[in-house]
Amino acid sequence: MISILALRAAAFPRSGMLAAMLLALAAGPAAAADIARGGTLYATHCAMCHGASGTPVMPGAPNFRRMEALMRPDMQLLTAIRNGKGAMPGYFGVLRDREILDVVAYLRTLS
Ligand code: HEC
């Protein structure tokens, strides 16, 4: 199964993304971000400043409805959320890294 996908990805480079997604699914739920859980966590911890739909309600907070605000790798966003930035508190000890990555996956659905 995996070798067939790898062969397909090599033969048709544009299907590499699909193969990667299938591999992520094959690896099981633990490996894929849980967008629904991210949305629940966002509503609880982030919406009071970033807005229920990603349009900020606090001055200075980035607008998640714009693509540019999130044009950075997940790991950079994770670090900012974990450590805090400017007026934003750090979530280290509040959210596990796995949960923060679920929220980041949810943020990417807003734009
Ligand atoms: C108290 C208000 C507040 C809360 C709560 C809050 N943020 Fe923020 N957030 C901000 C502000 C203000 C900034 C801009 C910080 C700066 O650039 O100085 C920011 C920046 C960010 C950034 C961009 C970081 C970067 O590197 O530029 C991300 C991503 C983010 N917040 C995600 C979240 C997530 C996810 C949560 C919930 C877990 C959250 N924020 C909770 C106010 C908040």
mmCIF file of C-alpha atoms and ligand atoms in Angstrom:
data_model
loop_
_atom_site.group_PDB
_atom_site.id
_atom_site.type_symbol
_atom_site.label_atom_id
_atom_site.label_comp_id
_atom_site.label_asym_id
_atom_site.label_seq_id
_atom_site.Cartn_x
_atom_site.Cartn_y
_atom_site.Cartn_z
ATOM 1 C CA MET A 1 0.000 0.000 0.000
ATOM 2 C CA ILE A 2 2.676 2.486 1.065
ATOM 3 C CA SER A 3 5.045 1.521 -1.734
ATOM 4 C CA ILE A 4 2.248 1.883 -4.290
ATOM 5 C CA LEU A 5 1.572 5.403 -2.996
ATOM 6 C CA ALA A 6 5.274 6.232 -3.118
ATOM 7 C CA LEU A 7 5.487 4.999 -6.711
ATOM 8 C CA ARG A 8 2.452 7.041 -7.652
ATOM 9 C CA ALA A 9 3.928 10.115 -5.990
ATOM 10 C CA ALA A 10 7.150 9.654 -7.951
ATOM 11 C CA ALA A 11 5.339 9.129 -11.240
ATOM 12 C CA PHE A 12 2.893 11.983 -10.699
ATOM 13 C CA PRO A 13 4.576 14.649 -8.547
ATOM 14 C CA ARG A 14 1.373 16.675 -8.225
ATOM 15 C CA SER A 15 -0.311 13.758 -6.506
ATOM 16 C CA GLY A 16 2.396 13.794 -3.824
ATOM 17 C CA MET A 17 0.185 15.928 -1.609
ATOM 18 C CA LEU A 18 -2.630 13.422 -1.890
ATOM 19 C CA ALA A 19 -0.275 10.577 -1.077
ATOM 20 C CA ALA A 20 0.989 12.507 1.960
ATOM 21 C CA MET A 21 -2.581 13.052 3.134
ATOM 22 C CA LEU A 22 -3.410 9.379 2.668
ATOM 23 C CA LEU A 23 -0.294 8.423 4.593
ATOM 24 C CA ALA A 24 -1.304 10.809 7.399
ATOM 25 C CA LEU A 25 -4.725 9.170 7.522
ATOM 26 C CA ALA A 26 -3.171 5.713 7.446
ATOM 27 C CA ALA A 27 -0.969 6.696 10.390
ATOM 28 C CA GLY A 28 -4.079 7.123 12.531
ATOM 29 C CA PRO A 29 -5.932 9.899 14.310
ATOM 30 C CA ALA A 30 -3.070 10.704 16.682
ATOM 31 C CA ALA A 31 -0.973 12.021 13.796
ATOM 32 C CA ALA A 32 -3.600 14.294 12.232
ATOM 33 C CA ALA A 33 -4.573 17.629 13.776
ATOM 34 C CA ASP A 34 -8.055 17.694 15.261
ATOM 35 C CA ILE A 35 -9.616 20.845 13.815
ATOM 36 C CA ALA A 36 -12.876 20.414 15.750
ATOM 37 C CA ARG A 37 -11.014 20.252 19.052
ATOM 38 C CA GLY A 38 -8.914 23.236 17.910
ATOM 39 C CA GLY A 39 -12.119 25.212 17.332
ATOM 40 C CA THR A 40 -13.421 24.441 20.815
ATOM 41 C CA LEU A 41 -10.105 25.425 22.388
ATOM 42 C CA TYR A 42 -10.019 28.602 20.287
ATOM 43 C CA ALA A 43 -13.500 29.610 21.500
ATOM 44 C CA THR A 44 -12.433 29.057 25.117
ATOM 45 C CA HIS A 45 -8.936 30.552 25.127
ATOM 46 C CA CYS A 46 -8.448 32.842 22.144
ATOM 47 C CA ALA A 47 -11.739 34.291 20.876
ATOM 48 C CA MET A 48 -11.923 37.009 23.550
ATOM 49 C CA CYS A 49 -9.016 38.777 21.837
ATOM 50 C CA HIS A 50 -8.882 37.279 18.364
ATOM 51 C CA GLY A 51 -12.652 37.291 17.770
ATOM 52 C CA ALA A 52 -15.033 34.382 17.313
ATOM 53 C CA SER A 53 -14.402 34.300 13.553
ATOM 54 C CA GLY A 54 -10.770 35.481 13.558
ATOM 55 C CA THR A 55 -11.459 39.207 13.137
ATOM 56 C CA PRO A 56 -9.600 40.645 16.128
ATOM 57 C CA VAL A 57 -11.523 42.390 18.876
ATOM 58 C CA MET A 58 -8.332 43.535 20.605
ATOM 59 C CA PRO A 59 -6.229 46.232 18.928
ATOM 60 C CA GLY A 60 -2.857 44.908 17.802
ATOM 61 C CA ALA A 61 -3.963 41.284 17.474
ATOM 62 C CA PRO A 62 -3.453 39.804 14.003
ATOM 63 C CA ASN A 63 -6.427 39.196 11.723
ATOM 64 C CA PHE A 64 -6.685 35.462 11.114
ATOM 65 C CA ARG A 65 -9.127 35.974 8.256
ATOM 66 C CA ARG A 66 -6.185 37.244 6.232
ATOM 67 C CA MET A 67 -3.820 34.666 4.851
ATOM 68 C CA GLU A 68 -0.713 36.827 5.598
ATOM 69 C CA ALA A 69 -1.233 36.562 9.354
ATOM 70 C CA LEU A 70 -0.600 32.820 9.204
ATOM 71 C CA MET A 71 2.020 32.577 6.475
ATOM 72 C CA ARG A 72 4.489 30.947 8.803
ATOM 73 C CA PRO A 73 5.269 27.342 9.655
ATOM 74 C CA ASP A 74 3.152 25.668 12.364
ATOM 75 C CA MET A 75 6.205 25.394 14.614
ATOM 76 C CA GLN A 76 6.772 29.186 14.616
ATOM 77 C CA LEU A 77 3.140 29.836 15.506
ATOM 78 C CA LEU A 78 3.360 27.135 18.176
ATOM 79 C CA THR A 79 6.360 28.875 19.736
ATOM 80 C CA ALA A 80 4.625 32.283 19.771
ATOM 81 C CA ILE A 81 1.478 30.812 21.354
ATOM 82 C CA ARG A 82 3.434 28.731 23.846
ATOM 83 C CA ASN A 83 5.690 31.590 24.976
ATOM 84 C CA GLY A 84 3.316 34.508 24.462
ATOM 85 C CA LYS A 85 3.996 37.649 22.463
ATOM 86 C CA GLY A 86 3.389 41.307 23.316
ATOM 87 C CA ALA A 87 -0.025 41.567 25.011
ATOM 88 C CA MET A 88 -0.750 37.877 24.420
ATOM 89 C CA PRO A 89 -0.148 35.566 27.394
ATOM 90 C CA GLY A 90 1.862 32.370 26.912
ATOM 91 C CA TYR A 91 -0.064 29.110 26.919
ATOM 92 C CA PHE A 92 2.732 26.922 28.218
ATOM 93 C CA GLY A 93 1.235 24.868 31.056
ATOM 94 C CA VAL A 94 -2.310 25.731 29.910
ATOM 95 C CA LEU A 95 -2.432 23.933 26.581
ATOM 96 C CA ARG A 96 -0.338 20.975 25.525
ATOM 97 C CA ASP A 97 1.679 21.368 22.298
ATOM 98 C CA ARG A 98 -0.670 18.890 20.620
ATOM 99 C CA GLU A 99 -3.641 21.102 21.555
ATOM 100 C CA ILE A 100 -1.906 24.262 20.341
ATOM 101 C CA LEU A 101 -1.270 22.548 16.989
ATOM 102 C CA ASP A 102 -4.975 21.671 16.819
ATOM 103 C CA VAL A 103 -5.786 25.363 17.360
ATOM 104 C CA VAL A 104 -3.255 26.332 14.652
ATOM 105 C CA ALA A 105 -4.936 23.877 12.248
ATOM 106 C CA TYR A 106 -8.252 25.530 13.105
ATOM 107 C CA LEU A 107 -6.784 29.036 12.529
ATOM 108 C CA ARG A 108 -5.809 27.956 9.033
ATOM 109 C CA THR A 109 -9.486 27.284 8.248
ATOM 110 C CA LEU A 110 -10.496 30.892 9.033
ATOM 111 C CA SER A 111 -8.940 32.757 6.101
HETATM 112 C C1 HEC B 1 -5.230 38.765 25.822
HETATM 113 C C2 HEC B 1 -5.536 38.743 24.412
HETATM 114 C C3 HEC B 1 -5.089 37.534 23.615
HETATM 115 C C4 HEC B 1 -5.401 36.214 23.827
HETATM 116 C C5 HEC B 1 -6.280 35.623 24.929
HETATM 117 C C6 HEC B 1 -4.764 35.463 22.761
HETATM 118 N N1 HEC B 1 -4.061 36.307 21.951
HETATM 119 FE FE1 HEC B 1 -2.991 35.770 20.318
HETATM 120 N N2 HEC B 1 -2.317 37.664 20.130
HETATM 121 C C7 HEC B 1 -2.758 38.739 20.867
HETATM 122 C C8 HEC B 1 -2.019 39.931 20.471
HETATM 123 C C9 HEC B 1 -2.204 41.346 21.023
HETATM 124 C C10 HEC B 1 -1.109 39.513 19.475
HETATM 125 C C11 HEC B 1 -0.056 40.353 18.740
HETATM 126 C C12 HEC B 1 1.232 40.235 19.533
HETATM 127 C C13 HEC B 1 2.328 41.109 18.981
HETATM 128 O O1 HEC B 1 2.680 40.929 17.785
HETATM 129 O O2 HEC B 1 2.839 41.927 19.743
HETATM 130 C C14 HEC B 1 -1.348 38.073 19.272
HETATM 131 C C15 HEC B 1 -0.666 37.302 18.357
HETATM 132 C C16 HEC B 1 -0.993 36.005 18.031
HETATM 133 C C17 HEC B 1 -0.404 35.241 16.973
HETATM 134 C C18 HEC B 1 0.690 35.720 16.020
HETATM 135 C C19 HEC B 1 2.006 35.417 16.673
HETATM 136 C C20 HEC B 1 3.171 35.972 15.890
HETATM 137 O O3 HEC B 1 4.235 35.337 15.912
HETATM 138 O O4 HEC B 1 3.040 37.042 15.310
HETATM 139 C C21 HEC B 1 -0.998 34.024 16.983
HETATM 140 C C22 HEC B 1 -0.704 32.859 16.045
HETATM 141 C C23 HEC B 1 -1.931 34.020 18.067
HETATM 142 N N3 HEC B 1 -1.913 35.237 18.678
HETATM 143 C C24 HEC B 1 -2.713 32.958 18.402
HETATM 144 C C25 HEC B 1 -3.443 32.896 19.585
HETATM 145 C C26 HEC B 1 -4.088 31.693 20.054
HETATM 146 C C27 HEC B 1 -4.103 30.370 19.321
HETATM 147 C C28 HEC B 1 -4.674 32.004 21.243
HETATM 148 C C29 HEC B 1 -5.434 31.081 22.174
HETATM 149 C C30 HEC B 1 -4.759 29.858 22.567
HETATM 150 C C31 HEC B 1 -4.407 33.404 21.502
HETATM 151 N N4 HEC B 1 -3.661 33.902 20.480
HETATM 152 C C32 HEC B 1 -4.854 34.092 22.617
HETATM 153 C C33 HEC B 1 -3.713 38.723 21.858
HETATM 154 C C34 HEC B 1 -4.238 37.586 22.427
#
